Coordinates of C-alpha atoms and ligand atoms in Angstrom, one line a residue:
X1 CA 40.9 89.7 61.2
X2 CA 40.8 86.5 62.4
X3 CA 44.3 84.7 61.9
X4 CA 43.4 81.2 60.9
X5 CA 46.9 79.5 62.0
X6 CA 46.0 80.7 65.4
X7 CA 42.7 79.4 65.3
X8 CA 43.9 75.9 63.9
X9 CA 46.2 75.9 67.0
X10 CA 43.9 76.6 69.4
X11 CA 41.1 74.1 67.9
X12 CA 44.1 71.8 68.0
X13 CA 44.8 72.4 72.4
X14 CA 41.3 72.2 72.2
X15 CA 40.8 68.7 70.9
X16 CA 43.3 67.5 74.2
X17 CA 40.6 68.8 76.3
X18 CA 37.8 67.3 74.9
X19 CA 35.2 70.8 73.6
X20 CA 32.0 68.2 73.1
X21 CA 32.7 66.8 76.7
X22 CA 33.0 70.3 78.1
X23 CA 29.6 71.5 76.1
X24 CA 28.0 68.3 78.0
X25 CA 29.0 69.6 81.5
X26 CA 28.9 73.2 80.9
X27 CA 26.4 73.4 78.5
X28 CA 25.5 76.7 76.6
X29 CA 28.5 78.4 78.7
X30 CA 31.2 77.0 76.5
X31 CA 32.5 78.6 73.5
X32 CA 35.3 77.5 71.9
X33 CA 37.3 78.0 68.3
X34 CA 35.0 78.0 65.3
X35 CA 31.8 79.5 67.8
X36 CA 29.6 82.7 66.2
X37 CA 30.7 84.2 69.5
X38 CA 34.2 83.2 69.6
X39 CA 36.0 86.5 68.6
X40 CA 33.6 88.4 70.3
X41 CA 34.5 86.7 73.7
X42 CA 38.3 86.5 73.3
X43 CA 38.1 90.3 73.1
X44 CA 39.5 92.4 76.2
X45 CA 39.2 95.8 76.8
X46 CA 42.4 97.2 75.6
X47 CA 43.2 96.8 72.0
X48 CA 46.9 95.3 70.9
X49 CA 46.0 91.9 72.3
X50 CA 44.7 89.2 69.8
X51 CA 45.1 85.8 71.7
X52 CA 43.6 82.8 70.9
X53 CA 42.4 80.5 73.8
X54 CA 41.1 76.6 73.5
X55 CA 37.9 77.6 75.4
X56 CA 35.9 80.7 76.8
X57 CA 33.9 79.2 79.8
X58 CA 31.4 81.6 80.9
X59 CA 31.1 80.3 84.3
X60 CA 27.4 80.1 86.2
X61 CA 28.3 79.6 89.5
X62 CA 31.1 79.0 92.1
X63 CA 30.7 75.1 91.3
X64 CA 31.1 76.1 87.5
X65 CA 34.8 78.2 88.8
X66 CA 35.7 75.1 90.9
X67 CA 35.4 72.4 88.0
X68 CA 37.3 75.2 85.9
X69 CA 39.9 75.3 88.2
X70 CA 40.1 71.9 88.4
X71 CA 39.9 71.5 84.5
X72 CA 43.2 74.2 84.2
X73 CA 45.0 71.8 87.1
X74 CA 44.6 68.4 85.8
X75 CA 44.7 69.8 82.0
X76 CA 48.0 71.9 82.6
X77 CA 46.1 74.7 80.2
X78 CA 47.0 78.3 81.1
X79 CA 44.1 79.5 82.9
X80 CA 42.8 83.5 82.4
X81 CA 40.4 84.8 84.9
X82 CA 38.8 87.3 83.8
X83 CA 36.1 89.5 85.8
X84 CA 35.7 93.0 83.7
X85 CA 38.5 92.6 81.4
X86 CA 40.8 95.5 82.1
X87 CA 43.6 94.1 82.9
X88 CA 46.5 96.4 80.5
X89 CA 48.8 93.8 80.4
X90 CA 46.8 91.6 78.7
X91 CA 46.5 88.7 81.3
X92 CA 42.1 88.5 81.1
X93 CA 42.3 85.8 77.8
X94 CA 45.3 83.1 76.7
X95 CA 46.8 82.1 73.8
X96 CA 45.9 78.6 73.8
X97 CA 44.8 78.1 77.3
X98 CA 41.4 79.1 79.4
X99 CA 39.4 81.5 80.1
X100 CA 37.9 81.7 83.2
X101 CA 34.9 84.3 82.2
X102 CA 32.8 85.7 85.6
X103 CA 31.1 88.1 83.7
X104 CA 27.6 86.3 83.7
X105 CA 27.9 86.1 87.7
X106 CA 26.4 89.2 88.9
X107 CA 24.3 88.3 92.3
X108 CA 24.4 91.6 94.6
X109 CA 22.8 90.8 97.8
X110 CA 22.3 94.1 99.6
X111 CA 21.5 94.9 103.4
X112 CA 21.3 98.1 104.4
X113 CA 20.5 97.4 107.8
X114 CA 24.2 96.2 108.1
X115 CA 25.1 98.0 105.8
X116 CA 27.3 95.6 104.1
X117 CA 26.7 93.6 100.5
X118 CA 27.9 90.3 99.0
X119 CA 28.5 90.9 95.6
X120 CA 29.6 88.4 92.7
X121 CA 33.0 89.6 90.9
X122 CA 31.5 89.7 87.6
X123 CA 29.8 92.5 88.5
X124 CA 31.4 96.1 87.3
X125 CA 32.3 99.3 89.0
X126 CA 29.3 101.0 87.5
X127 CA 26.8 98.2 88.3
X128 CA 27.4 97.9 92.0
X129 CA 27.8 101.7 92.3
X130 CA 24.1 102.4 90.7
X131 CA 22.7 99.3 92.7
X132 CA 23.7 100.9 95.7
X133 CA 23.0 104.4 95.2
X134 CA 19.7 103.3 95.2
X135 CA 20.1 103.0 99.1
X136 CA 22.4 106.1 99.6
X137 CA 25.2 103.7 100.0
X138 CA 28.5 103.4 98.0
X139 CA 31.9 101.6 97.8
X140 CA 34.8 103.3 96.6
X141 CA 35.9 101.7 92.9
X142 CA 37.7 103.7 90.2
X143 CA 37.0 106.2 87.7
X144 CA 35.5 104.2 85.3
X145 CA 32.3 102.2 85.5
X146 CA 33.1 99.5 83.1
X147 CA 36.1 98.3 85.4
X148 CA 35.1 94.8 87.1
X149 CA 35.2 94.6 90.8
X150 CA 37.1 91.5 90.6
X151 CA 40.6 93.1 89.3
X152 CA 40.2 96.2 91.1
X153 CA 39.2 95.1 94.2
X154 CA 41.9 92.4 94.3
X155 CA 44.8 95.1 93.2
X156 CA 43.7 97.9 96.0
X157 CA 41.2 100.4 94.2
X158 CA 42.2 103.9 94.1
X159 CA 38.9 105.8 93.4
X160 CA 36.7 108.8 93.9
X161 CA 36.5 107.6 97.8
X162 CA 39.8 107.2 98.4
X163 CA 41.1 110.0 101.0
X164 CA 37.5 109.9 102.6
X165 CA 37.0 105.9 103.0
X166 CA 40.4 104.4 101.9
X167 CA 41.2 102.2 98.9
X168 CA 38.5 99.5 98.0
X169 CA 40.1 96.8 99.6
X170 CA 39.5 98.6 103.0
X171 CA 35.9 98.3 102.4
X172 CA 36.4 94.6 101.7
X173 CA 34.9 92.2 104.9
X174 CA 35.2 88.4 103.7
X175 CA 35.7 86.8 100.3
X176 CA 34.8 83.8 98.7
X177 CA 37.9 82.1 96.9
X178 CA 38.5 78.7 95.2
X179 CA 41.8 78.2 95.8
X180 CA 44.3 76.2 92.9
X181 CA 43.3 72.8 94.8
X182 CA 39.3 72.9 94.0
X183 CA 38.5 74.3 97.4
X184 CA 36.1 76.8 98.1
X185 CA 37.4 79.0 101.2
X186 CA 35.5 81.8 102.8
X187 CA 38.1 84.3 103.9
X188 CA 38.4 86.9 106.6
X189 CA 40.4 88.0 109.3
X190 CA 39.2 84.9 111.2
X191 CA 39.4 82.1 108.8
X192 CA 42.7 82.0 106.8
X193 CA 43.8 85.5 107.8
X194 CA 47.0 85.6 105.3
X195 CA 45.2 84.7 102.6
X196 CA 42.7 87.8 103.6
X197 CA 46.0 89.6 103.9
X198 CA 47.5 88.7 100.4
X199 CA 44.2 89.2 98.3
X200 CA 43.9 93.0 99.7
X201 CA 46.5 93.9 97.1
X202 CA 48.0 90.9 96.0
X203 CA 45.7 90.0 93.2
X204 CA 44.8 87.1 91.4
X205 CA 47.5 84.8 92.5
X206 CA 45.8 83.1 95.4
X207 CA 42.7 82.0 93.8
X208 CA 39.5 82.7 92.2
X209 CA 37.6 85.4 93.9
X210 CA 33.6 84.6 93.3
X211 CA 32.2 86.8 95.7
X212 CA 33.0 89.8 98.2
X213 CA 31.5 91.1 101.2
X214 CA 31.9 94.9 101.4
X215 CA 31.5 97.6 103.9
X216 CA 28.9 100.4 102.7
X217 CA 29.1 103.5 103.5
X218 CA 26.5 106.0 103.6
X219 CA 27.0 108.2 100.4
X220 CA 23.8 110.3 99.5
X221 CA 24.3 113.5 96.9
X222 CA 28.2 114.5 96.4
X223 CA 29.6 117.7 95.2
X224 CA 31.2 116.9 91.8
X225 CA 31.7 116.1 88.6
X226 CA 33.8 117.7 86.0
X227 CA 35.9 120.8 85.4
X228 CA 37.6 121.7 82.5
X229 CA 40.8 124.2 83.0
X230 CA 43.6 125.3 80.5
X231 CA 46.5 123.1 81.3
X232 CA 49.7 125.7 82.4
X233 CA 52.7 124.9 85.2
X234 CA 51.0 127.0 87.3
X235 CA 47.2 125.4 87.0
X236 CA 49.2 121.8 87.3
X237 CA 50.4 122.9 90.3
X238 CA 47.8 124.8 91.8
X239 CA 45.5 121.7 91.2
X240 CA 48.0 119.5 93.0
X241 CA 48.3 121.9 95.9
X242 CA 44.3 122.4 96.4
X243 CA 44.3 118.6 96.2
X244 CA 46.2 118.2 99.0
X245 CA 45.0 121.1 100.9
X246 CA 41.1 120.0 101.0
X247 CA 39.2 118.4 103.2
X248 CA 39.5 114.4 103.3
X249 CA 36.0 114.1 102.0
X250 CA 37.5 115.4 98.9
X251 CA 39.1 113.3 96.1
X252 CA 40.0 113.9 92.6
X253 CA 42.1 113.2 88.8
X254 CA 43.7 115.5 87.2
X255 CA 43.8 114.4 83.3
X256 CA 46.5 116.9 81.8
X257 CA 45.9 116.1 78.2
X258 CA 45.7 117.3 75.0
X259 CA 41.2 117.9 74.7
X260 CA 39.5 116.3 72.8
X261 CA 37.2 117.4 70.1
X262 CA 34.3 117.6 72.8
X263 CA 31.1 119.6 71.9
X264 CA 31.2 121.9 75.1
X265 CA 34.3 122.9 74.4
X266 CA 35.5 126.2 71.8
X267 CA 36.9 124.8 68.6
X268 CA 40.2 126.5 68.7
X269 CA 40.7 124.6 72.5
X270 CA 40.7 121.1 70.6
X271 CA 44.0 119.9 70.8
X272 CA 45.5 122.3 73.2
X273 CA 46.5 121.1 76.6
X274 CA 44.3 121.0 79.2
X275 CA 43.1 119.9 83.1
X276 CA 40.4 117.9 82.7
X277 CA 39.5 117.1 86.1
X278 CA 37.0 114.9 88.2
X279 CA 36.2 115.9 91.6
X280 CA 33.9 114.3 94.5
X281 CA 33.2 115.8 97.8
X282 CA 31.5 113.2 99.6
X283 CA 29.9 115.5 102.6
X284 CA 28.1 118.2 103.4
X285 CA 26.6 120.1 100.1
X286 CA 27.8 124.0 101.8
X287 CA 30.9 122.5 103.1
X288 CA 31.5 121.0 99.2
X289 CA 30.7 124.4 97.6
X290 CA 33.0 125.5 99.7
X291 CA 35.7 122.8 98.7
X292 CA 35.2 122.7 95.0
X293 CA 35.8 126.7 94.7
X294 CA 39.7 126.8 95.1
X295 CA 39.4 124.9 92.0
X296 CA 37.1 127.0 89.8
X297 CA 39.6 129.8 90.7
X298 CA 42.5 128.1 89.3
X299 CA 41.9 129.8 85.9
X300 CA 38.6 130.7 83.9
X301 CA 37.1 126.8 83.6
X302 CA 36.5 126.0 80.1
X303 CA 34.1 123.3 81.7
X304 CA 32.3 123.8 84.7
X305 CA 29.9 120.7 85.0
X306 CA 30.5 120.7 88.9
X307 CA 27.0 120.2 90.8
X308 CA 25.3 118.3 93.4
X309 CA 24.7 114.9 92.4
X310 CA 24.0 111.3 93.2
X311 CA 27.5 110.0 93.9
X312 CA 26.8 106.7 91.6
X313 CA 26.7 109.4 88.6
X314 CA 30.3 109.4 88.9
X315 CA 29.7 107.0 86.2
X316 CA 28.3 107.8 82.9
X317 CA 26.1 105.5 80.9
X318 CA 28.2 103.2 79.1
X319 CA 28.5 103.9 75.5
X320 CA 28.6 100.3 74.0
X321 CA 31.7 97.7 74.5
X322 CA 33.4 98.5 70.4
X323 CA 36.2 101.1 72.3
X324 CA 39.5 99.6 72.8
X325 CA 42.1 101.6 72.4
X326 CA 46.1 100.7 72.4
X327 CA 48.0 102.3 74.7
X328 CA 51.5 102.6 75.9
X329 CA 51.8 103.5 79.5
X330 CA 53.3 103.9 82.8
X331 CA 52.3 104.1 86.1
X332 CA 54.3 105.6 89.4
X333 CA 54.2 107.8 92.2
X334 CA 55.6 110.9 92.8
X335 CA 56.5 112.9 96.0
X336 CA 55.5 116.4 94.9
X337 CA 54.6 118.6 92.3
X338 CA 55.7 122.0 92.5
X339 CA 56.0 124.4 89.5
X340 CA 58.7 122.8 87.8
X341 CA 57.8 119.1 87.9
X342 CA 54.1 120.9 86.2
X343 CA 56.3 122.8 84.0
X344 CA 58.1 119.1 83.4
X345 CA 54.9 117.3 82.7
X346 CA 53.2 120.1 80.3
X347 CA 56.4 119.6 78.0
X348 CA 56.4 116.0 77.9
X349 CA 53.0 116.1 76.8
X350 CA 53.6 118.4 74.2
X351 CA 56.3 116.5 73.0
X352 CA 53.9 113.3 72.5
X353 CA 52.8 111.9 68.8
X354 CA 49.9 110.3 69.9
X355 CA 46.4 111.0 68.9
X356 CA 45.5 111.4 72.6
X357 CA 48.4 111.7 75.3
X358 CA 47.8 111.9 79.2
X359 CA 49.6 112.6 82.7
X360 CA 47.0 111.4 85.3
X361 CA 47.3 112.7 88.6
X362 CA 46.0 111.5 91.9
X363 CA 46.5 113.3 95.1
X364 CA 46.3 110.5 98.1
X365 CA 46.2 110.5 101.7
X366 CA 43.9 110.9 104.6
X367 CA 42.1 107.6 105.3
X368 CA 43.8 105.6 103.0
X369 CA 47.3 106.8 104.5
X370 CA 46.0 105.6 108.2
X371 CA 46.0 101.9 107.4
X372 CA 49.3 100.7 108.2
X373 CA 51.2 99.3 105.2
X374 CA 51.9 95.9 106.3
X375 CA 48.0 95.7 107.3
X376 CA 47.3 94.6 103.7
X377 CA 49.3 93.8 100.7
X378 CA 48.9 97.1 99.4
X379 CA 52.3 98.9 100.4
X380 CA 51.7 101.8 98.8
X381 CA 50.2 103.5 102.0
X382 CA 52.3 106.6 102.4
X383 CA 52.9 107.3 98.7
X384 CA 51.5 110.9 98.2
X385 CA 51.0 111.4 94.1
X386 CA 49.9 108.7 91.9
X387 CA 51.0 109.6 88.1
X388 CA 50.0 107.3 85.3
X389 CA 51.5 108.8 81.8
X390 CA 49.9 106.9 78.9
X391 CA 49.5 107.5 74.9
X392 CA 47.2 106.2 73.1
X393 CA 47.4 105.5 69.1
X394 CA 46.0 103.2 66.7
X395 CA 49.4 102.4 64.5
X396 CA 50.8 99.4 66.1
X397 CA 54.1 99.9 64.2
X398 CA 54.5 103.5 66.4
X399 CA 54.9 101.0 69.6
X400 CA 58.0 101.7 70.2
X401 CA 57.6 105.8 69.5
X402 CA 55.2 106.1 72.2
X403 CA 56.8 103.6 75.1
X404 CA 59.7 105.5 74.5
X405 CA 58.0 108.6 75.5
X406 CA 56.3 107.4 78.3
X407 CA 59.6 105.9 79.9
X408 CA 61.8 109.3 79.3
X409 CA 58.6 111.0 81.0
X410 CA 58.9 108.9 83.6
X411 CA 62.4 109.2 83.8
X412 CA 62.2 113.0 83.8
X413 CA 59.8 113.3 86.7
X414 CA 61.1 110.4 88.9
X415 CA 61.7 111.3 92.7
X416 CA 62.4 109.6 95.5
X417 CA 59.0 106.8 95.7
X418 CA 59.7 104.0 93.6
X419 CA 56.8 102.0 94.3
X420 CA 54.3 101.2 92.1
X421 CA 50.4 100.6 91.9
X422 CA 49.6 97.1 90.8
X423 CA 46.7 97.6 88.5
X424 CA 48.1 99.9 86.2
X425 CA 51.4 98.3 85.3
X426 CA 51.3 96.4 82.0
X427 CA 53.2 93.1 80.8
X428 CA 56.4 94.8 82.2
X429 CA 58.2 91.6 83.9
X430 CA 59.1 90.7 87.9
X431 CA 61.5 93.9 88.4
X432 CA 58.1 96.3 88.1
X433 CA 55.8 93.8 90.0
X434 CA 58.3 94.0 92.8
X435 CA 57.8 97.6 92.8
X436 CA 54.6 97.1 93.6
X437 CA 55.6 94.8 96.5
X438 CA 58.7 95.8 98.2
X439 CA 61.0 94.2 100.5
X440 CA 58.9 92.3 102.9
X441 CA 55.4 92.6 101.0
X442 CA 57.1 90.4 98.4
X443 CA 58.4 88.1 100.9
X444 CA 55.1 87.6 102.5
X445 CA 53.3 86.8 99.5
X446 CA 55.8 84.6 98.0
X447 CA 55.1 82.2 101.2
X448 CA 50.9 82.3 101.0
X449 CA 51.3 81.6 97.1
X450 CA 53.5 78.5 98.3
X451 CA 51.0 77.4 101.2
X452 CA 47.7 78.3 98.8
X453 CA 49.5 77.8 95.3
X454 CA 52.5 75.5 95.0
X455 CA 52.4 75.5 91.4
X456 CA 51.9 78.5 90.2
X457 CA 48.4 77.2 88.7
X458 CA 47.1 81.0 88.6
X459 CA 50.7 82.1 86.9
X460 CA 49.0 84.9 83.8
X461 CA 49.2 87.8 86.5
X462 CA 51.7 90.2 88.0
X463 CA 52.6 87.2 88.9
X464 CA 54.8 86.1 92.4
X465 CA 56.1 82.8 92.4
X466 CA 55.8 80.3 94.8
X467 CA 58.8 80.8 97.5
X468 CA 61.2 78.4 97.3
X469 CA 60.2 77.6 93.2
Ligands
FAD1 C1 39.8 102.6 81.6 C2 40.4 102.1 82.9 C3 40.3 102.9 84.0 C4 40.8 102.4 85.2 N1 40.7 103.2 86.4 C5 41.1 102.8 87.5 C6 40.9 103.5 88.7 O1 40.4 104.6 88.7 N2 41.4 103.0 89.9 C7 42.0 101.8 90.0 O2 42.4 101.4 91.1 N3 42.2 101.1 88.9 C8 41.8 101.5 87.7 N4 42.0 100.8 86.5 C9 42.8 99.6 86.6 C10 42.0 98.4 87.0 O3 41.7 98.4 88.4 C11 42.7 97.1 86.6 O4 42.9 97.1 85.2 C12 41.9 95.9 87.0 O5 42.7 94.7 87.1 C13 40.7 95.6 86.1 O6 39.9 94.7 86.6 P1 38.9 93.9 85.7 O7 38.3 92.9 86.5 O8 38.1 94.8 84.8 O9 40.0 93.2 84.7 P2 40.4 91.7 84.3 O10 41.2 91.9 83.1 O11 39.2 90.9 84.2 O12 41.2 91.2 85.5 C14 42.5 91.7 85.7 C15 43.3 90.6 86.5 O13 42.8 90.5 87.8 C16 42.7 89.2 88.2 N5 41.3 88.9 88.5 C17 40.2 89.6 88.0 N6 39.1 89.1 88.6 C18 39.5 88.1 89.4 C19 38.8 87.2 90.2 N7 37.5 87.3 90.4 N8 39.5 86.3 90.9 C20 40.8 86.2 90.8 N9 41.5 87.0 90.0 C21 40.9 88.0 89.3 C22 43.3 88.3 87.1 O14 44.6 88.1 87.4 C23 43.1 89.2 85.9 O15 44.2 89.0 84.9 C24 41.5 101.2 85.3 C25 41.7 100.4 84.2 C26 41.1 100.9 83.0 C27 41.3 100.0 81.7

């Protein structure tokens, strides 16, 4: 439902900056309060979040994102940038201020002969992955094609490459980046090297990010897909020590989670607890047999949809943009998970309310472990287990319920990494965003904000301030 005080507030910011002068220079791009479209754009992936902005610009081009930028600067709106949307803390629209939409810039200039791409950041996971896969080629993203490469790349990318080719941002050559003065900086480790440095990991403080050169790497059929196993402390921890026992070429998520109503599965296994995993073996098709069979022999699969295939089928078809569900959740890493900490996490979840509860667990390592950690501003390098616990449910009054369980699950698995992963933490406040920048990473990007960002222009993020602010 549309709330009309909201909507008299933001026509009202939106009379300061002048809609009719904006629809002149940004023609058909615009939409603004009152719009057929207007509800439809302010709309972000997760569901919870109802703001309001002044204006949607649906930018065209870098020039667009640099009069945009320059609009937010001499305006003093709150500027959103928003690539695919995902952001679960909310920061991809603002209440009253601007959104900085990408999604309508989706040039992907691929060269196989280098084997590198330039690709526009409002292009998604699933888009680039397909595109390339047409060549054999492939970038590590996430687990979920919908995802834009502008968040994920800018926060790390943890994906179905990641022990074989690193996190995403290790694929990542040069960027493009209007900066909060209007400028439009190409960036590498030659031209403004910390601001190459901060953007691997630091997010979207520095700048807009318009465009991204990649690496490719040659990725023909994988070994992969889906398995389905009942969810016991000794599965949970059998899958966490084949993850870390297989090859580098292997990568995987464990979803411990209560399943789903899914047609493949028996009836009376809807709403137990299960595995529900997603492996890649990006290598030789024997050699991934080979890998992918410690697995099967976990416990009879429920699932077994494990086969060779292209890797850009990772990604299923999209089914329509009307899902967004609410969720309360919590992201960390964990040392180890041995019988007990599995015994730990199938209780928790057993515990939850929530018409769909999850423990999501990523075994790291191998090539993303051999970048140093102060090589980007990803820190993370030597953290072993990435857990993200997160309930979803559709009564907003149950808030509360459910963040309470995900902290005490937290709580009861906790060990000695405290870090934690960028793109996964919601609106949680500076103590959790320096989790994901300790010590000097923190430091470090407190100083390039200052040099690239004095005033905190680009301020709705996990944000870091400008040192000395
Ligand atoms: C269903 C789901 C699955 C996910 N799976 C994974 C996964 O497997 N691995 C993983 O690593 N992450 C994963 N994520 C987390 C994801 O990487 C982050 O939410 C990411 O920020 C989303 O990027 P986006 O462009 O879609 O989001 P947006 O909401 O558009 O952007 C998020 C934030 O990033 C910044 N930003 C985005 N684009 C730009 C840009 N071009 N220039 C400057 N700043 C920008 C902005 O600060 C923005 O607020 C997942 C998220 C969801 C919702």
């Amino acid at each position: 439902m549309v709330n009309k005080t909201n909507v008299q507030a933001a026509q009202e910011t939106a009379s300061t900056i002048s809609i009719p002068k904006l629809r002149k220079e940004f023609k058909d791009r615009v939409i603004a309060p009152g719009d057929p479209d207007y509800d439809r754009a302010r709309t972000v992936f997760y569901g919870g979040t109802d703001k309001h902005p002044a204006v949607i610009v649906r930018v065209a081009d870098t020039h667009d994102v640099v009069r945009v930028v320059n609009l937010a600067r001499e305006s003093g709106l709150e500027l959103a940038v928003r690539s695919g949307g995902h952001s679960s803390a909310g920061h991809s629209v603002s209440e009253g201020g601007i959104v900085l939409d990408l999604s309508n810039m989706k040039d992907l200039q691929i060269d196989p002969e280098s084997r590198t791409a330039w690709a526009e950041t409002g292009l998604t996971a699933g888009e680039v992955t397909t595109a390339l896969g047409a060549h054999g080629l492939a970038i590590g993203f996430g687990d979920t094609g919908s995802v834009g490469i502008g968040g994920i790349t800018l926060g790390g990318g943890v994906g179905y490459l990641v022990r074989k080719y690193g996190l995403t941002i290790d694929s990542l050559l040069a960027a493009e980046v209007v900066t909060a003065d209007g400028q439009i900086r190409h960036v590498d480790e030659q031209a403004h090297p910390d601001l190459f440095w901060a953007i691997r990991g630091g997010g979207g403080n520095f700048g807009v990010a318009t465009r991204f050169k990649f690496q490719l790497h040659e990725v023909p059929d994988v070994a992969g897909g889906m398995l389905i196993l009942p969810a016991t402390p000794e599965t949970v921890a059998g899958f966490i020590a084949e993850s870390e026992s297989a090859p580098e070429e292997l990568s995987g998520i464990g979803n411990v989670m209560t399943a789903p109503p899914m047609p493949f599965l028996p009836p009376e296994v809807h709403g137990k607890l299960i595995i529900m995993a997603f492996l890649v073996y990006a290598g030789e098709a024997g050699a991934g047999e080979r890998a992918l069979a410690p697995f099967r022999a976990l416990a009879t699969p429920l699932a077994d949809m494990l086969k060779s295939m292209p890797y850009s089928e990772i990604y299923p078809p999209e089914e329509g943009g009307d899902y967004h569900p609410v969720a309360a959740s919590l992201t960390m890493f964990v040392d180890q998970i041995d019988r007990s900490v599995a015994e730990t996490i199938v209780n928790r979840l057993q515990l939850s309310t929530a018409s769909m509860s999850v423990a999501q667990l990523r075994v790291l390592g191998g090539a993303m472990q051999r970048v140093p950690a102060d090589a980007t501003a990803f820190a993370h390098r030597n953290s072993k287990i990435m857990v993200n616990i997160a309930a979803l449910y559709e009564k907003l009054e149950e808030k509360a319920t459910h963040e309470a369980w995900v902290a005490d699950f937290a709580s009861a698995i906790r060990q000695s990494d405290k870090g934690a992963y960028v793109n996964f933490l919601g609106d949680e406040g500076e103590e959790c965003i320096r989790l994901a920048y300790p010590g000097s990473t923190w430091e470090r990007l407190a100083e390039v904000k200052a040099r690239y960002d004095p005033t905190n222009l680009f301020r709705l993020n996990q944000n870091i301030p400008p040192a000395g602010a």
